[in-house]
Amino acid sequence: MSINIGFIGLGIMGKPMCRNLLKAGYSLAVYDRSSVPVKELVADGASEAASGKEVAGRSEVVITMLPDGPDVEQAVLGPDGVLAGARPGTVLIDMSSINPLVAQKIGAACSERGIDFLDAPVSGGEPKAIEGTLAIMVGGNQGVFEKATPILQKLGSSVTLTGPVGAGNVTKLANQIIVACNIAAMGEAFVLATAAGLDPEVVFNAIKGGLAGSTVLNAKAPMVIARNFKPGFKIRLHQKDLRNALLAGGEMKIPLPLTGIVQDMITSLVNDGKGEQDHSAIVMALEATAGLQIVKPAAARA
Ligand code: NAD
């Protein structure tokens, strides 16, 4: 395969995504501010770069997968960043989940240098990043999207252009509102069932095939019942996404009342030291108000 790809941000998501690109035969230059994942990927066949600038100098397509907008701004616009090393005609695909307005700012800076930009955040978490079956929601120009699609198809099973630059992140924020509110509603429902003396696992099995059933319910209810809050997707990252949603809503003068309520729950959990737990632990905010935990009754556990 003749395309050289550069990848910046080798965390929970970036590392397995890199492995899928290597498996597909692309040559890959990688950079992360932490050297540990860089060394692991070099062992898998990637080549190490010392900065975003060096990654860009060696690549026709650069992908970033970083925590938030300020990280992407630093990695792309900073002195040693992608724009300092990229040639005109390079395609930059930011797959991080960030504020759509920051994506547009980065897109404008790219366009001044003749660099094509897509914002392409993902849904599906680490398991789907490993399988290469992420849902990828893309903002940008149709021609650039078509150029990038064969690469994105190595990372995801669904790749959808939802509008111009920024639209990928607006779509991702919609996704994150639905997921967070779903987890909170699930917590409230299972607190009620547990308080009534029911076994939450039996309740889950009874409702999962009906209208309340969802991918969120199937993924998160078993984790809550098993008290397994190992991330997955960390509460502090969901706090970042809802903050971006509320900022975007504020700028567009759109009230997001449910998002605001769930964000307050998340903030209290983060302040209580739970920011590194999986976002299924949002249910703990509901448990705290009721003074109980969603667990199987003692008789059922024995
Ligand atoms: P992570 O914290 O595991 O990884 C981020 C990586 O970026 C780290 O290795 C860090 O060292 C590196 N980094 C940060 N700033 C950098 C910089 N300026 N230059 C170079 N490297 C830098 O995060 P993650 O879970 O992989 O998430 C990445 C993005 O994907 C986030 O926007 C997140 O919201 C989104 N996302 C995550 C999941 C999930 O389940 N984890 C699911 C969907 C979307």
PDB file of N, CA, C and O and ligand atoms in Angstrom, residues 8-14 31-34 37 65-68 71 74-75 95-97 122-126 172 232-234 236-237 240-241, ligand 1:
ATOM      1  N   ILE A   8      -1.255  10.413  15.653  1.00  0.00           N
ATOM      2  CA  ILE A   8      -0.862  11.107  16.886  1.00  0.00           C
ATOM      3  C   ILE A   8      -1.934  10.865  17.950  1.00  0.00           C
ATOM      4  O   ILE A   8      -3.111  11.153  17.712  1.00  0.00           O
ATOM      5  N   GLY A   9      -1.529  10.313  19.108  1.00  0.00           N
ATOM      6  CA  GLY A   9      -2.471  10.020  20.195  1.00  0.00           C
ATOM      7  C   GLY A   9      -2.743   8.536  20.257  1.00  0.00           C
ATOM      8  O   GLY A   9      -3.621   8.006  19.582  1.00  0.00           O
ATOM      9  N   LEU A  10      -1.923   7.849  21.082  1.00  0.00           N
ATOM     10  CA  LEU A  10      -1.930   6.372  21.080  1.00  0.00           C
ATOM     11  C   LEU A  10      -2.479   5.841  22.398  1.00  0.00           C
ATOM     12  O   LEU A  10      -1.864   5.018  23.066  1.00  0.00           O
ATOM     13  N   GLY A  11      -3.671   6.337  22.776  1.00  0.00           N
ATOM     14  CA  GLY A  11      -4.278   5.928  24.044  1.00  0.00           C
ATOM     15  C   GLY A  11      -5.172   4.708  23.877  1.00  0.00           C
ATOM     16  O   GLY A  11      -4.961   3.872  22.994  1.00  0.00           O
ATOM     17  N   ILE A  12      -6.197   4.631  24.725  1.00  0.00           N
ATOM     18  CA  ILE A  12      -7.127   3.486  24.709  1.00  0.00           C
ATOM     19  C   ILE A  12      -7.656   3.250  23.290  1.00  0.00           C
ATOM     20  O   ILE A  12      -7.754   2.114  22.835  1.00  0.00           O
ATOM     21  N   MET A  13      -7.968   4.339  22.587  1.00  0.00           N
ATOM     22  CA  MET A  13      -8.546   4.208  21.240  1.00  0.00           C
ATOM     23  C   MET A  13      -7.480   4.193  20.147  1.00  0.00           C
ATOM     24  O   MET A  13      -7.539   3.387  19.215  1.00  0.00           O
ATOM     25  N   GLY A  14      -6.512   5.106  20.248  1.00  0.00           N
ATOM     26  CA  GLY A  14      -5.546   5.281  19.168  1.00  0.00           C
ATOM     27  C   GLY A  14      -4.707   4.038  18.917  1.00  0.00           C
ATOM     28  O   GLY A  14      -4.439   3.678  17.756  1.00  0.00           O
ATOM     29  N   TYR A  31       3.269   9.138  16.896  1.00  0.00           N
ATOM     30  CA  TYR A  31       3.793  10.031  17.940  1.00  0.00           C
ATOM     31  C   TYR A  31       2.779  10.119  19.076  1.00  0.00           C
ATOM     32  O   TYR A  31       1.570  10.192  18.848  1.00  0.00           O
ATOM     33  N   ASP A  32       3.288  10.080  20.296  1.00  0.00           N
ATOM     34  CA  ASP A  32       2.488  10.348  21.490  1.00  0.00           C
ATOM     35  C   ASP A  32       3.435  11.010  22.478  1.00  0.00           C
ATOM     36  O   ASP A  32       4.639  10.744  22.452  1.00  0.00           O
ATOM     37  N   ARG A  33       2.899  11.872  23.361  1.00  0.00           N
ATOM     38  CA  ARG A  33       3.811  12.509  24.316  1.00  0.00           C
ATOM     39  C   ARG A  33       4.299  11.495  25.364  1.00  0.00           C
ATOM     40  O   ARG A  33       5.267  11.747  26.064  1.00  0.00           O
ATOM     41  N   SER A  34       3.609  10.349  25.454  1.00  0.00           N
ATOM     42  CA  SER A  34       4.103   9.266  26.318  1.00  0.00           C
ATOM     43  C   SER A  34       4.833   8.244  25.436  1.00  0.00           C
ATOM     44  O   SER A  34       4.326   7.839  24.391  1.00  0.00           O
ATOM     45  N   PRO A  37       3.296   3.761  24.699  1.00  0.00           N
ATOM     46  CA  PRO A  37       2.564   3.184  23.552  1.00  0.00           C
ATOM     47  C   PRO A  37       3.346   3.294  22.247  1.00  0.00           C
ATOM     48  O   PRO A  37       3.156   2.467  21.342  1.00  0.00           O
ATOM     49  N   MET A  65      -5.915  11.408  17.483  1.00  0.00           N
ATOM     50  CA  MET A  65      -6.895  10.793  18.379  1.00  0.00           C
ATOM     51  C   MET A  65      -6.522  11.185  19.808  1.00  0.00           C
ATOM     52  O   MET A  65      -5.888  10.437  20.541  1.00  0.00           O
ATOM     53  N   LEU A  66      -6.899  12.409  20.183  1.00  0.00           N
ATOM     54  CA  LEU A  66      -6.439  13.041  21.423  1.00  0.00           C
ATOM     55  C   LEU A  66      -7.638  13.331  22.328  1.00  0.00           C
ATOM     56  O   LEU A  66      -8.777  13.302  21.873  1.00  0.00           O
ATOM     57  N   PRO A  67      -7.374  13.625  23.613  1.00  0.00           N
ATOM     58  CA  PRO A  67      -8.517  13.763  24.526  1.00  0.00           C
ATOM     59  C   PRO A  67      -9.510  14.877  24.165  1.00  0.00           C
ATOM     60  O   PRO A  67     -10.707  14.630  24.059  1.00  0.00           O
ATOM     61  N   ASP A  68      -9.046  16.142  23.974  1.00  0.00           N
ATOM     62  CA  ASP A  68     -10.009  17.250  23.837  1.00  0.00           C
ATOM     63  C   ASP A  68      -9.453  18.324  22.893  1.00  0.00           C
ATOM     64  O   ASP A  68      -8.309  18.239  22.440  1.00  0.00           O
ATOM     65  N   ASP A  71      -5.950  19.844  23.307  1.00  0.00           N
ATOM     66  CA  ASP A  71      -4.880  18.898  22.946  1.00  0.00           C
ATOM     67  C   ASP A  71      -4.694  18.869  21.430  1.00  0.00           C
ATOM     68  O   ASP A  71      -3.569  18.819  20.932  1.00  0.00           O
ATOM     69  N   GLN A  74      -3.000  22.024  20.276  1.00  0.00           N
ATOM     70  CA  GLN A  74      -1.554  21.981  20.545  1.00  0.00           C
ATOM     71  C   GLN A  74      -0.843  21.076  19.528  1.00  0.00           C
ATOM     72  O   GLN A  74       0.189  21.436  18.976  1.00  0.00           O
ATOM     73  N   ALA A  75      -1.428  19.916  19.287  1.00  0.00           N
ATOM     74  CA  ALA A  75      -0.768  18.934  18.407  1.00  0.00           C
ATOM     75  C   ALA A  75      -0.784  19.371  16.938  1.00  0.00           C
ATOM     76  O   ALA A  75       0.086  18.978  16.175  1.00  0.00           O
ATOM     77  N   MET A  95      -9.906  12.543  14.742  1.00  0.00           N
ATOM     78  CA  MET A  95     -10.924  11.570  15.165  1.00  0.00           C
ATOM     79  C   MET A  95     -11.257  11.714  16.655  1.00  0.00           C
ATOM     80  O   MET A  95     -12.025  10.934  17.212  1.00  0.00           O
ATOM     81  N   SER A  96     -10.663  12.716  17.323  1.00  0.00           N
ATOM     82  CA  SER A  96     -10.981  12.999  18.719  1.00  0.00           C
ATOM     83  C   SER A  96     -12.406  13.552  18.815  1.00  0.00           C
ATOM     84  O   SER A  96     -12.942  14.061  17.835  1.00  0.00           O
ATOM     85  N   SER A  97     -12.997  13.478  20.009  1.00  0.00           N
ATOM     86  CA  SER A  97     -14.307  14.104  20.231  1.00  0.00           C
ATOM     87  C   SER A  97     -14.050  15.469  20.849  1.00  0.00           C
ATOM     88  O   SER A  97     -13.611  15.545  22.000  1.00  0.00           O
ATOM     89  N   VAL A 122     -15.657   9.188  16.735  1.00  0.00           N
ATOM     90  CA  VAL A 122     -16.115   7.799  16.645  1.00  0.00           C
ATOM     91  C   VAL A 122     -17.002   7.437  17.828  1.00  0.00           C
ATOM     92  O   VAL A 122     -16.945   8.066  18.875  1.00  0.00           O
ATOM     93  N   SER A 123     -17.768   6.387  17.655  1.00  0.00           N
ATOM     94  CA  SER A 123     -18.504   5.785  18.767  1.00  0.00           C
ATOM     95  C   SER A 123     -18.256   4.285  18.723  1.00  0.00           C
ATOM     96  O   SER A 123     -18.065   3.717  17.653  1.00  0.00           O
ATOM     97  N   GLY A 124     -18.262   3.674  19.898  1.00  0.00           N
ATOM     98  CA  GLY A 124     -18.071   2.218  19.946  1.00  0.00           C
ATOM     99  C   GLY A 124     -17.078   1.796  21.008  1.00  0.00           C
ATOM    100  O   GLY A 124     -17.102   0.662  21.457  1.00  0.00           O
ATOM    101  N   GLY A 125     -16.217   2.709  21.420  1.00  0.00           N
ATOM    102  CA  GLY A 125     -15.308   2.393  22.519  1.00  0.00           C
ATOM    103  C   GLY A 125     -14.206   1.421  22.139  1.00  0.00           C
ATOM    104  O   GLY A 125     -14.054   1.042  20.966  1.00  0.00           O
ATOM    105  N   GLU A 126     -13.442   1.030  23.156  1.00  0.00           N
ATOM    106  CA  GLU A 126     -12.250   0.202  22.930  1.00  0.00           C
ATOM    107  C   GLU A 126     -12.558  -1.125  22.211  1.00  0.00           C
ATOM    108  O   GLU A 126     -11.836  -1.493  21.278  1.00  0.00           O
ATOM    109  N   LYS A 172     -21.446  13.605  17.075  1.00  0.00           N
ATOM    110  CA  LYS A 172     -20.894  12.883  18.233  1.00  0.00           C
ATOM    111  C   LYS A 172     -21.497  13.423  19.542  1.00  0.00           C
ATOM    112  O   LYS A 172     -21.792  12.651  20.456  1.00  0.00           O
ATOM    113  N   GLY A 232     -12.864   0.881  29.614  1.00  0.00           N
ATOM    114  CA  GLY A 232     -13.921   1.536  28.883  1.00  0.00           C
ATOM    115  C   GLY A 232     -13.766   3.063  28.689  1.00  0.00           C
ATOM    116  O   GLY A 232     -12.691   3.558  28.397  1.00  0.00           O
ATOM    117  N   PHE A 233     -14.873   3.693  28.767  1.00  0.00           N
ATOM    118  CA  PHE A 233     -14.955   5.133  28.537  1.00  0.00           C
ATOM    119  C   PHE A 233     -15.057   5.816  29.884  1.00  0.00           C
ATOM    120  O   PHE A 233     -16.000   5.592  30.639  1.00  0.00           O
ATOM    121  N   LYS A 234     -14.060   6.665  30.166  1.00  0.00           N
ATOM    122  CA  LYS A 234     -13.954   7.244  31.506  1.00  0.00           C
ATOM    123  C   LYS A 234     -14.982   8.355  31.729  1.00  0.00           C
ATOM    124  O   LYS A 234     -15.259   9.134  30.816  1.00  0.00           O
ATOM    125  N   ARG A 236     -14.601  11.074  33.229  1.00  0.00           N
ATOM    126  CA  ARG A 236     -14.088  12.439  32.965  1.00  0.00           C
ATOM    127  C   ARG A 236     -14.125  12.790  31.471  1.00  0.00           C
ATOM    128  O   ARG A 236     -14.234  13.952  31.101  1.00  0.00           O
ATOM    129  N   LEU A 237     -14.057  11.772  30.598  1.00  0.00           N
ATOM    130  CA  LEU A 237     -14.181  12.069  29.159  1.00  0.00           C
ATOM    131  C   LEU A 237     -15.636  12.378  28.805  1.00  0.00           C
ATOM    132  O   LEU A 237     -15.919  13.215  27.953  1.00  0.00           O
ATOM    133  N   LYS A 240     -16.244  15.886  29.715  1.00  0.00           N
ATOM    134  CA  LYS A 240     -15.712  16.756  28.657  1.00  0.00           C
ATOM    135  C   LYS A 240     -16.708  16.853  27.498  1.00  0.00           C
ATOM    136  O   LYS A 240     -16.982  17.938  26.988  1.00  0.00           O
ATOM    137  N   ASP A 241     -17.300  15.714  27.094  1.00  0.00           N
ATOM    138  CA  ASP A 241     -18.239  15.737  25.960  1.00  0.00           C
ATOM    139  C   ASP A 241     -19.493  16.548  26.300  1.00  0.00           C
ATOM    140  O   ASP A 241     -19.979  17.324  25.477  1.00  0.00           O
TER     141      ASP A 241
HETATM  142  P1  NAD B   1      -6.626   8.379  26.251  1.00  0.00           P
HETATM  143  O1  NAD B   1      -6.531   9.366  27.369  1.00  0.00           O
HETATM  144  O2  NAD B   1      -6.568   6.926  26.538  1.00  0.00           O
HETATM  145  O3  NAD B   1      -5.476   8.669  25.130  1.00  0.00           O
HETATM  146  C1  NAD B   1      -5.082   9.939  24.717  1.00  0.00           C
HETATM  147  C2  NAD B   1      -3.621   9.857  24.260  1.00  0.00           C
HETATM  148  O4  NAD B   1      -3.219  11.129  23.737  1.00  0.00           O
HETATM  149  C3  NAD B   1      -2.641   9.527  25.393  1.00  0.00           C
HETATM  150  O5  NAD B   1      -1.796   8.459  25.005  1.00  0.00           O
HETATM  151  C4  NAD B   1      -1.863  10.854  25.610  1.00  0.00           C
HETATM  152  O6  NAD B   1      -0.526  10.627  26.027  1.00  0.00           O
HETATM  153  C5  NAD B   1      -1.908  11.442  24.210  1.00  0.00           C
HETATM  154  N1  NAD B   1      -1.773  12.896  24.150  1.00  0.00           N
HETATM  155  C6  NAD B   1      -2.506  13.838  24.801  1.00  0.00           C
HETATM  156  N2  NAD B   1      -2.127  15.072  24.410  1.00  0.00           N
HETATM  157  C7  NAD B   1      -1.152  14.916  23.488  1.00  0.00           C
HETATM  158  C8  NAD B   1      -0.393  15.813  22.691  1.00  0.00           C
HETATM  159  N3  NAD B   1      -0.567  17.151  22.773  1.00  0.00           N
HETATM  160  N4  NAD B   1       0.529  15.285  21.828  1.00  0.00           N
HETATM  161  C9  NAD B   1       0.698  13.937  21.733  1.00  0.00           C
HETATM  162  N5  NAD B   1       0.000  13.030  22.454  1.00  0.00           N
HETATM  163  C10 NAD B   1      -0.914  13.519  23.315  1.00  0.00           C
HETATM  164  O7  NAD B   1      -7.975   8.764  25.474  1.00  0.00           O
HETATM  165  P2  NAD B   1      -8.898   7.800  24.569  1.00  0.00           P
HETATM  166  O8  NAD B   1      -9.836   7.051  25.451  1.00  0.00           O
HETATM  167  O9  NAD B   1      -8.042   7.084  23.570  1.00  0.00           O
HETATM  168  O10 NAD B   1      -9.793   8.923  23.818  1.00  0.00           O
HETATM  169  C11 NAD B   1      -9.321   9.691  22.714  1.00  0.00           C
HETATM  170  C12 NAD B   1     -10.515  10.425  22.119  1.00  0.00           C
HETATM  171  O11 NAD B   1     -11.479   9.455  21.655  1.00  0.00           O
HETATM  172  C13 NAD B   1     -11.246  11.334  23.110  1.00  0.00           C
HETATM  173  O12 NAD B   1     -11.662  12.510  22.473  1.00  0.00           O
HETATM  174  C14 NAD B   1     -12.435  10.492  23.540  1.00  0.00           C
HETATM  175  O13 NAD B   1     -13.535  11.282  23.972  1.00  0.00           O
HETATM  176  C15 NAD B   1     -12.737   9.743  22.246  1.00  0.00           C
HETATM  177  N6  NAD B   1     -13.447   8.459  22.428  1.00  0.00           N
HETATM  178  C16 NAD B   1     -13.059   7.583  23.385  1.00  0.00           C
HETATM  179  C17 NAD B   1     -13.769   6.379  23.543  1.00  0.00           C
HETATM  180  C18 NAD B   1     -13.391   5.370  24.617  1.00  0.00           C
HETATM  181  O14 NAD B   1     -14.186   4.449  24.876  1.00  0.00           O
HETATM  182  N7  NAD B   1     -12.236   5.484  25.248  1.00  0.00           N
HETATM  183  C19 NAD B   1     -14.869   6.089  22.719  1.00  0.00           C
HETATM  184  C20 NAD B   1     -15.211   6.997  21.729  1.00  0.00           C
HETATM  185  C21 NAD B   1     -14.501   8.192  21.584  1.00  0.00           C
END
